[in-house]
mmCIF file of C-alpha atoms in Angstrom:
data_model
loop_
_atom_site.group_PDB
_atom_site.id
_atom_site.type_symbol
_atom_site.label_atom_id
_atom_site.label_comp_id
_atom_site.label_asym_id
_atom_site.label_seq_id
_atom_site.Cartn_x
_atom_site.Cartn_y
_atom_site.Cartn_z
ATOM 1 C CA UNK A 1 67.508 45.578 15.671
ATOM 2 C CA UNK A 2 66.561 44.505 18.791
ATOM 3 C CA UNK A 3 67.790 40.287 19.003
ATOM 4 C CA UNK A 4 65.175 38.046 20.449
ATOM 5 C CA UNK A 5 67.504 37.098 23.762
ATOM 6 C CA UNK A 6 64.908 33.602 24.869
ATOM 7 C CA UNK A 7 66.894 30.858 22.056
ATOM 8 C CA UNK A 8 64.275 27.759 21.229
ATOM 9 C CA UNK A 9 65.817 24.857 22.187
ATOM 10 C CA UNK A 10 68.883 23.616 20.216
ATOM 11 C CA UNK A 11 66.857 20.117 19.044
ATOM 12 C CA UNK A 12 63.689 22.447 17.853
ATOM 13 C CA UNK A 13 66.443 24.162 15.865
ATOM 14 C CA UNK A 14 67.666 21.160 14.154
ATOM 15 C CA UNK A 15 63.838 19.870 13.245
ATOM 16 C CA UNK A 16 62.694 22.947 11.893
ATOM 17 C CA UNK A 17 65.651 23.378 9.900
ATOM 18 C CA UNK A 18 65.598 19.706 8.624
ATOM 19 C CA UNK A 19 62.131 19.991 8.263
ATOM 20 C CA UNK A 20 62.893 23.288 5.691
ATOM 21 C CA UNK A 21 65.112 21.914 3.899
ATOM 22 C CA UNK A 22 62.986 19.061 2.408
ATOM 23 C CA UNK A 23 59.880 21.207 2.491
ATOM 24 C CA UNK A 24 62.051 23.356 -0.312
ATOM 25 C CA UNK A 25 63.708 20.460 -2.206
ATOM 26 C CA UNK A 26 60.073 19.200 -3.337
ATOM 27 C CA UNK A 27 59.558 23.134 -4.386
ATOM 28 C CA UNK A 28 58.373 25.380 -1.415
ATOM 29 C CA UNK A 29 59.169 29.059 -1.625
ATOM 30 C CA UNK A 30 60.615 29.599 1.751
ATOM 31 C CA UNK A 31 57.554 31.800 2.844
ATOM 32 C CA UNK A 32 55.153 28.521 1.931
ATOM 33 C CA UNK A 33 56.865 26.568 3.363
ATOM 34 C CA UNK A 34 57.485 28.318 6.864
ATOM 35 C CA UNK A 35 53.105 29.302 6.918
ATOM 36 C CA UNK A 36 53.107 25.675 6.616
ATOM 37 C CA UNK A 37 55.441 24.854 9.663
ATOM 38 C CA UNK A 38 54.116 27.978 11.484
ATOM 39 C CA UNK A 39 50.946 25.592 12.291
ATOM 40 C CA UNK A 40 52.997 22.976 14.148
ATOM 41 C CA UNK A 41 54.611 25.016 16.770
ATOM 42 C CA UNK A 42 54.122 26.302 19.933
ATOM 43 C CA UNK A 43 52.781 30.093 20.770
ATOM 44 C CA UNK A 44 56.210 31.273 21.478
ATOM 45 C CA UNK A 45 57.338 29.999 18.510
ATOM 46 C CA UNK A 46 54.199 30.618 15.965
ATOM 47 C CA UNK A 47 55.258 33.589 17.081
ATOM 48 C CA UNK A 48 59.277 34.472 16.447
ATOM 49 C CA UNK A 49 58.494 32.984 12.625
ATOM 50 C CA UNK A 50 55.948 36.188 12.121
ATOM 51 C CA UNK A 51 58.235 38.296 12.726
ATOM 52 C CA UNK A 52 60.818 35.904 10.882
ATOM 53 C CA UNK A 53 58.018 36.732 7.657
ATOM 54 C CA UNK A 54 58.111 39.676 8.429
ATOM 55 C CA UNK A 55 61.763 40.572 7.817
ATOM 56 C CA UNK A 56 61.877 38.518 5.699
ATOM 57 C CA UNK A 57 58.958 40.558 3.307
ATOM 58 C CA UNK A 58 60.678 43.986 4.161
ATOM 59 C CA UNK A 59 63.608 42.561 2.562
ATOM 60 C CA UNK A 60 66.254 40.884 5.497
ATOM 61 C CA UNK A 61 68.543 38.126 3.867
ATOM 62 C CA UNK A 62 67.588 35.243 5.186
ATOM 63 C CA UNK A 63 71.374 34.344 8.182
ATOM 64 C CA UNK A 64 70.315 37.959 9.421
ATOM 65 C CA UNK A 65 66.290 37.057 10.463
ATOM 66 C CA UNK A 66 68.072 33.782 11.613
ATOM 67 C CA UNK A 67 70.353 35.840 13.610
ATOM 68 C CA UNK A 68 67.593 38.013 15.240
ATOM 69 C CA UNK A 69 65.967 34.540 16.385
ATOM 70 C CA UNK A 70 68.938 33.449 18.237
ATOM 71 C CA UNK A 71 69.070 30.508 15.994
ATOM 72 C CA UNK A 72 72.689 28.559 16.245
ATOM 73 C CA UNK A 73 75.980 30.920 15.130
ATOM 74 C CA UNK A 74 76.700 27.419 13.497
ATOM 75 C CA UNK A 75 73.215 27.567 11.884
ATOM 76 C CA UNK A 76 73.153 30.605 11.318
ATOM 77 C CA UNK A 77 77.236 30.810 9.510
ATOM 78 C CA UNK A 78 75.785 27.722 7.326
ATOM 79 C CA UNK A 79 73.063 30.306 5.663
ATOM 80 C CA UNK A 80 74.610 33.075 5.589
ATOM 81 C CA UNK A 81 77.333 30.926 3.486
ATOM 82 C CA UNK A 82 74.275 29.441 0.992
ATOM 83 C CA UNK A 83 73.114 32.675 0.609
ATOM 84 C CA UNK A 84 76.426 33.375 -1.262
ATOM 85 C CA UNK A 85 75.907 30.184 -3.674
ATOM 86 C CA UNK A 86 72.135 30.352 -3.413
ATOM 87 C CA UNK A 87 71.966 26.743 -2.001
ATOM 88 C CA UNK A 88 69.585 27.677 0.738
ATOM 89 C CA UNK A 89 67.680 24.265 0.410
ATOM 90 C CA UNK A 90 70.990 22.295 0.496
ATOM 91 C CA UNK A 91 71.758 24.450 3.450
ATOM 92 C CA UNK A 92 68.728 24.447 6.012
ATOM 93 C CA UNK A 93 69.223 20.351 5.570
ATOM 94 C CA UNK A 94 73.284 20.366 6.121
ATOM 95 C CA UNK A 95 72.764 22.856 9.407
ATOM 96 C CA UNK A 96 69.784 21.009 10.983
ATOM 97 C CA UNK A 97 71.911 17.765 10.490
ATOM 98 C CA UNK A 98 74.379 19.088 11.715
ATOM 99 C CA UNK A 99 73.469 20.791 15.391
ATOM 100 C CA UNK A 100 71.301 16.975 15.466
ATOM 101 C CA UNK A 101 74.693 15.316 15.673
ATOM 102 C CA UNK A 102 75.589 17.541 18.016
ATOM 103 C CA UNK A 103 72.600 16.898 20.379
ATOM 104 C CA UNK A 104 73.491 12.912 19.678
ATOM 105 C CA UNK A 105 76.930 13.808 20.800
ATOM 106 C CA UNK A 106 76.087 15.736 23.710
ATOM 107 C CA UNK A 107 72.904 12.958 24.902
ATOM 108 C CA UNK A 108 75.120 10.562 24.603
ATOM 109 C CA UNK A 109 78.260 11.459 26.756
ATOM 110 C CA UNK A 110 75.287 12.628 29.235
ATOM 111 C CA UNK A 111 73.674 9.020 29.566
ATOM 112 C CA UNK A 112 76.960 7.344 30.031
ATOM 113 C CA UNK A 113 77.768 9.794 32.649
ATOM 114 C CA UNK A 114 74.644 10.469 34.141
ATOM 115 C CA UNK A 115 74.239 7.293 36.755
ATOM 116 C CA UNK A 116 77.911 7.521 38.263
ATOM 117 C CA UNK A 117 77.827 10.948 38.635
ATOM 118 C CA UNK A 118 74.143 10.516 40.720
ATOM 119 C CA UNK A 119 75.705 7.380 42.390
ATOM 120 C CA UNK A 120 79.395 9.824 42.928
ATOM 121 C CA UNK A 121 77.420 12.662 44.635
ATOM 122 C CA UNK A 122 75.434 9.631 46.879
ATOM 123 C CA UNK A 123 78.443 9.004 47.932
ATOM 124 C CA UNK A 124 80.198 12.250 48.668
ATOM 125 C CA UNK A 125 76.761 12.733 50.665
ATOM 126 C CA UNK A 126 77.281 9.404 53.061
ATOM 127 C CA UNK A 127 80.833 10.697 53.235
ATOM 128 C CA UNK A 128 80.125 14.183 54.744
ATOM 129 C CA UNK A 129 77.837 12.072 57.211
ATOM 130 C CA UNK A 130 80.125 9.882 58.525
ATOM 131 C CA UNK A 131 82.430 12.865 58.344
ATOM 132 C CA UNK A 132 79.534 15.640 59.900
ATOM 133 C CA UNK A 133 78.569 12.329 62.794
ATOM 134 C CA UNK A 134 80.169 9.168 63.004
ATOM 135 C CA UNK A 135 84.295 9.362 62.764
ATOM 136 C CA UNK A 136 84.266 12.170 65.451
ATOM 137 C CA UNK A 137 83.173 9.263 67.425
ATOM 138 C CA UNK A 138 85.226 7.026 66.294
ATOM 139 C CA UNK A 139 88.200 9.616 67.925
ATOM 140 C CA UNK A 140 86.593 10.232 71.122
ATOM 141 C CA UNK A 141 86.397 6.580 71.778
ATOM 142 C CA UNK A 142 90.058 5.658 71.076
ATOM 143 C CA UNK A 143 90.871 8.917 73.132
ATOM 144 C CA UNK A 144 88.537 7.770 76.467
ATOM 145 C CA UNK A 145 90.188 4.067 75.973
ATOM 146 C CA UNK A 146 94.069 5.443 75.674
ATOM 147 C CA UNK A 147 94.040 3.158 72.431
ATOM 148 C CA UNK A 148 96.417 4.210 69.329
ATOM 149 C CA UNK A 149 94.556 4.715 66.782
ATOM 150 C CA UNK A 150 96.024 1.730 63.583
ATOM 151 C CA UNK A 151 97.887 3.198 60.349
ATOM 152 C CA UNK A 152 95.316 2.271 57.671
ATOM 153 C CA UNK A 153 92.203 3.821 60.236
ATOM 154 C CA UNK A 154 94.383 6.911 60.957
ATOM 155 C CA UNK A 155 94.728 6.808 56.797
ATOM 156 C CA UNK A 156 90.951 6.412 56.544
ATOM 157 C CA UNK A 157 90.389 9.263 59.366
ATOM 158 C CA UNK A 158 92.379 11.834 57.706
ATOM 159 C CA UNK A 159 91.628 11.054 54.030
ATOM 160 C CA UNK A 160 87.912 12.126 55.730
ATOM 161 C CA UNK A 161 89.519 15.536 57.060
ATOM 162 C CA UNK A 162 90.492 16.080 53.431
ATOM 163 C CA UNK A 163 87.329 16.510 52.266
ATOM 164 C CA UNK A 164 86.834 19.582 52.909
ATOM 165 C CA UNK A 165 89.826 20.899 52.045
ATOM 166 C CA UNK A 166 89.332 19.068 48.777
ATOM 167 C CA UNK A 167 86.010 20.818 47.330
ATOM 168 C CA UNK A 168 87.428 24.605 48.896
ATOM 169 C CA UNK A 169 90.379 23.902 46.560
ATOM 170 C CA UNK A 170 88.869 22.871 43.533
ATOM 171 C CA UNK A 171 85.529 25.438 44.690
ATOM 172 C CA UNK A 172 89.154 28.152 44.469
ATOM 173 C CA UNK A 173 90.542 26.611 40.911
ATOM 174 C CA UNK A 174 87.290 27.245 39.344
ATOM 175 C CA UNK A 175 86.884 30.506 40.171
ATOM 176 C CA UNK A 176 90.085 32.146 39.362
ATOM 177 C CA UNK A 177 89.960 29.382 35.553
ATOM 178 C CA UNK A 178 86.085 31.549 35.269
ATOM 179 C CA UNK A 179 88.284 35.113 36.272
ATOM 180 C CA UNK A 180 91.121 33.868 33.994
ATOM 181 C CA UNK A 181 88.312 34.146 31.470
ATOM 182 C CA UNK A 182 86.222 36.944 32.035
ATOM 183 C CA UNK A 183 88.828 39.570 32.446
ATOM 184 C CA UNK A 184 91.838 38.411 30.068
ATOM 185 C CA UNK A 185 91.031 35.756 28.283
ATOM 186 C CA UNK A 186 87.656 36.875 27.138
ATOM 187 C CA UNK A 187 89.361 40.440 26.188
ATOM 188 C CA UNK A 188 91.705 38.178 24.093
ATOM 189 C CA UNK A 189 91.945 38.374 20.036
ATOM 190 C CA UNK A 190 89.706 35.168 18.428
ATOM 191 C CA UNK A 191 93.203 33.968 17.865
ATOM 192 C CA UNK A 192 94.919 34.470 20.778
ATOM 193 C CA UNK A 193 91.472 32.322 22.591
ATOM 194 C CA UNK A 194 91.163 29.947 20.064
ATOM 195 C CA UNK A 195 95.098 29.138 20.663
ATOM 196 C CA UNK A 196 94.689 29.018 24.871
ATOM 197 C CA UNK A 197 91.950 26.599 23.875
ATOM 198 C CA UNK A 198 93.424 23.998 21.315
ATOM 199 C CA UNK A 199 96.601 23.376 24.133
ATOM 200 C CA UNK A 200 94.175 21.985 26.182
ATOM 201 C CA UNK A 201 93.864 18.168 25.849
ATOM 202 C CA UNK A 202 91.619 16.662 24.333
ATOM 203 C CA UNK A 203 88.957 20.097 24.067
ATOM 204 C CA UNK A 204 91.836 21.280 21.700
ATOM 205 C CA UNK A 205 91.841 17.764 19.620
ATOM 206 C CA UNK A 206 87.724 18.256 18.850
ATOM 207 C CA UNK A 207 88.442 21.648 18.022
ATOM 208 C CA UNK A 208 91.457 21.179 15.607
ATOM 209 C CA UNK A 209 88.222 18.411 14.637
ATOM 210 C CA UNK A 210 85.601 20.862 14.514
ATOM 211 C CA UNK A 211 87.684 24.219 12.318
ATOM 212 C CA UNK A 212 89.019 21.929 9.663
ATOM 213 C CA UNK A 213 85.420 20.021 8.809
ATOM 214 C CA UNK A 214 83.497 23.429 9.160
ATOM 215 C CA UNK A 215 86.561 25.283 6.776
ATOM 216 C CA UNK A 216 86.580 22.608 4.448
ATOM 217 C CA UNK A 217 82.721 22.126 4.086
ATOM 218 C CA UNK A 218 82.280 25.506 3.966
ATOM 219 C CA UNK A 219 84.945 26.947 1.184
ATOM 220 C CA UNK A 220 83.038 23.344 -0.513
ATOM 221 C CA UNK A 221 79.755 24.991 -0.793
ATOM 222 C CA UNK A 222 81.212 28.108 -1.872
ATOM 223 C CA UNK A 223 83.699 26.818 -4.939
ATOM 224 C CA UNK A 224 81.090 24.218 -5.791
ATOM 225 C CA UNK A 225 79.036 27.602 -6.724
ATOM 226 C CA UNK A 226 81.597 28.926 -9.082
ATOM 227 C CA UNK A 227 83.531 31.208 -6.408
ATOM 228 C CA UNK A 228 87.653 31.386 -6.777
ATOM 229 C CA UNK A 229 89.482 30.379 -3.438
ATOM 230 C CA UNK A 230 89.849 34.515 -3.035
ATOM 231 C CA UNK A 231 86.743 35.264 -3.318
ATOM 232 C CA UNK A 232 85.232 33.005 -0.744
ATOM 233 C CA UNK A 233 87.428 33.787 1.948
ATOM 234 C CA UNK A 234 86.661 37.227 0.906
ATOM 235 C CA UNK A 235 82.484 35.373 2.143
ATOM 236 C CA UNK A 236 84.244 34.111 5.146
ATOM 237 C CA UNK A 237 86.147 37.814 6.065
ATOM 238 C CA UNK A 238 82.972 39.004 5.357
ATOM 239 C CA UNK A 239 80.193 37.319 7.555
ATOM 240 C CA UNK A 240 80.047 39.012 10.890
ATOM 241 C CA UNK A 241 78.853 35.627 13.287
ATOM 242 C CA UNK A 242 82.599 34.328 13.798
ATOM 243 C CA UNK A 243 85.214 36.035 14.141
ATOM 244 C CA UNK A 244 87.466 33.678 14.198
ATOM 245 C CA UNK A 245 87.056 32.437 11.107
ATOM 246 C CA UNK A 246 87.136 36.234 9.475
ATOM 247 C CA UNK A 247 89.893 36.864 11.558
ATOM 248 C CA UNK A 248 91.574 34.152 9.733
ATOM 249 C CA UNK A 249 90.174 35.152 6.626
ATOM 250 C CA UNK A 250 91.692 38.539 6.930
ATOM 251 C CA UNK A 251 95.261 36.149 7.347
ATOM 252 C CA UNK A 252 94.635 34.316 4.380
ATOM 253 C CA UNK A 253 93.776 36.837 1.691
ATOM 254 C CA UNK A 254 97.517 38.408 3.102
ATOM 255 C CA UNK A 255 99.131 35.527 2.242
ATOM 256 C CA UNK A 256 97.544 34.626 -0.786
ATOM 257 C CA UNK A 257 98.419 38.520 -2.051
ATOM 258 C CA UNK A 258 101.929 37.851 -1.239
ATOM 259 C CA UNK A 259 102.219 34.895 -3.801
ATOM 260 C CA UNK A 260 101.786 31.850 -1.148
ATOM 261 C CA UNK A 261 99.770 29.313 -2.385
ATOM 262 C CA UNK A 262 96.635 27.778 -0.114
ATOM 263 C CA UNK A 263 97.621 24.528 1.642
ATOM 264 C CA UNK A 264 100.775 26.133 2.345
ATOM 265 C CA UNK A 265 99.563 28.815 4.448
ATOM 266 C CA UNK A 266 97.237 26.136 6.663
ATOM 267 C CA UNK A 267 100.945 23.822 6.753
ATOM 268 C CA UNK A 268 101.641 26.892 8.997
ATOM 269 C CA UNK A 269 98.126 27.359 11.540
ATOM 270 C CA UNK A 270 97.853 25.303 14.497
ATOM 271 C CA UNK A 271 94.171 25.809 14.399
ATOM 272 C CA UNK A 272 93.492 22.493 12.126
ATOM 273 C CA UNK A 273 93.739 19.077 11.510
ATOM 274 C CA UNK A 274 97.470 18.326 9.553
ATOM 275 C CA UNK A 275 96.012 16.842 6.405
ATOM 276 C CA UNK A 276 93.497 19.801 5.515
ATOM 277 C CA UNK A 277 96.289 21.111 3.940
ATOM 278 C CA UNK A 278 97.712 17.712 1.580
ATOM 279 C CA UNK A 279 93.491 17.748 1.182
ATOM 280 C CA UNK A 280 93.279 20.937 -1.095
ATOM 281 C CA UNK A 281 96.922 20.111 -2.429
ATOM 282 C CA UNK A 282 95.826 16.233 -4.043
ATOM 283 C CA UNK A 283 91.664 18.523 -4.919
ATOM 284 C CA UNK A 284 93.951 21.858 -6.435
ATOM 285 C CA UNK A 285 95.919 18.965 -8.615
ATOM 286 C CA UNK A 286 93.799 17.333 -10.026
ATOM 287 C CA UNK A 287 91.069 19.710 -10.745
ATOM 288 C CA UNK A 288 88.497 18.724 -8.568
ATOM 289 C CA UNK A 289 88.848 21.483 -4.792
ATOM 290 C CA UNK A 290 85.330 21.373 -4.036
ATOM 291 C CA UNK A 291 85.091 18.254 -4.565
ATOM 292 C CA UNK A 292 87.588 16.678 -2.241
ATOM 293 C CA UNK A 293 86.594 19.295 0.551
ATOM 294 C CA UNK A 294 83.211 17.707 0.916
ATOM 295 C CA UNK A 295 84.749 14.698 0.666
ATOM 296 C CA UNK A 296 87.878 15.356 4.104
ATOM 297 C CA UNK A 297 84.442 17.262 5.524
ATOM 298 C CA UNK A 298 82.931 14.018 5.396
ATOM 299 C CA UNK A 299 85.947 11.943 7.330
ATOM 300 C CA UNK A 300 86.082 14.559 9.492
ATOM 301 C CA UNK A 301 82.399 14.205 10.869
ATOM 302 C CA UNK A 302 83.021 10.893 11.158
ATOM 303 C CA UNK A 303 86.713 10.852 13.173
ATOM 304 C CA UNK A 304 84.910 13.595 15.614
ATOM 305 C CA UNK A 305 82.002 10.899 15.998
ATOM 306 C CA UNK A 306 84.088 8.084 16.546
ATOM 307 C CA UNK A 307 86.438 10.648 19.084
ATOM 308 C CA UNK A 308 82.620 11.271 21.212
ATOM 309 C CA UNK A 309 82.345 7.446 21.471
ATOM 310 C CA UNK A 310 86.238 6.988 22.090
ATOM 311 C CA UNK A 311 86.049 9.167 25.236
ATOM 312 C CA UNK A 312 83.033 8.570 26.113
ATOM 313 C CA UNK A 313 83.963 4.468 26.920
ATOM 314 C CA UNK A 314 87.284 5.311 28.486
ATOM 315 C CA UNK A 315 85.019 8.274 30.882
ATOM 316 C CA UNK A 316 82.292 5.805 32.077
ATOM 317 C CA UNK A 317 84.671 3.163 33.957
ATOM 318 C CA UNK A 318 86.697 5.599 35.358
ATOM 319 C CA UNK A 319 83.634 7.008 37.374
ATOM 320 C CA UNK A 320 82.645 4.172 38.041
ATOM 321 C CA UNK A 321 86.459 3.293 39.476
ATOM 322 C CA UNK A 322 86.298 6.364 40.892
ATOM 323 C CA UNK A 323 83.102 5.493 42.720
ATOM 324 C CA UNK A 324 83.594 1.822 43.720
ATOM 325 C CA UNK A 325 87.326 3.102 45.537
ATOM 326 C CA UNK A 326 84.750 6.003 46.981
ATOM 327 C CA UNK A 327 82.104 3.125 48.413
ATOM 328 C CA UNK A 328 85.287 0.817 49.647
ATOM 329 C CA UNK A 329 87.010 3.440 51.426
ATOM 330 C CA UNK A 330 83.772 4.112 53.075
ATOM 331 C CA UNK A 331 82.959 1.004 54.066
ATOM 332 C CA UNK A 332 87.206 0.005 55.677
ATOM 333 C CA UNK A 333 86.428 3.266 57.823
ATOM 334 C CA UNK A 334 82.780 1.905 59.292
ATOM 335 C CA UNK A 335 84.542 -1.556 59.858
ATOM 336 C CA UNK A 336 88.523 -1.351 60.965
ATOM 337 C CA UNK A 337 87.715 0.775 63.800
ATOM 338 C CA UNK A 338 84.501 -1.981 65.165
ATOM 339 C CA UNK A 339 87.251 -4.904 64.456
ATOM 340 C CA UNK A 340 90.344 -2.708 66.041
ATOM 341 C CA UNK A 341 88.542 -1.570 69.342
ATOM 342 C CA UNK A 342 87.853 -5.018 69.829
ATOM 343 C CA UNK A 343 90.736 -6.587 68.927
ATOM 344 C CA UNK A 344 91.643 -4.070 71.801
ATOM 345 C CA UNK A 345 89.381 -5.342 74.605
#
């Protein structure tokens, strides 16, 4: 079945999923809720929903229909697991909330960086104009007057001369990273790719938190529906949307068959928070593993949001500081040569 390529904005996906969850809790069937929500959508979205409803009536599972409409992979995977434990209403609300959290975090980062980045771009344009038009004039005046360029002025002029080199170097580094991903990293196994990203500062921390959050939340829902750990991992193994979790589930199942406990397996995996195995061990001891995993997942999502706020608080002052330094250099580059030439006269 051909997939619809034009994806909805993530915010609109989140709104639709949250509304579906609320309506199904109030007693609507999925098709009735979609028919009601269809009236509030634009032409393109109505066409997608009509297509989805046709596929549902033909017997397609909900997660597959969502995938055909190109909904976010995180939302599709949550609905896939929900169909294993038959709690679609909760899963729609849950997936909508997850997408909304991602949007909110991205908005906070954009808001924090928007004005400083504008200042940096403005300063860079001014610096380019100075380098192209004003700096050569100062150099020519020093040469014509046989005046030795002072050290500080020479340093500032050299800094402007290095701008082009730095820009080319950054462009080459970006191209090298893109080529490495396209021709090498993308062809490696999901575990190898995840291990590569885990080793990147900051990004690796986020990935560990999210991996632990997603695994604990979905295991909690599956266990709550009455499945065993083994059956829950088989559900992870059979889903086609997230190859990393699919491979992880295969690894877990293989080691479970060899007699290892799930908490011991997780201790040696570098992709998750270390306290995930402790949460599982504690849940197995008190016989409430699904409750412990759900509580732990909510703790992790709070930690993710806190980390995003902390990094926003660090990045914004750094950008402002860099911008201030650039403005000071521009100011000195224009005033110092004039003062020094006046002193030479």
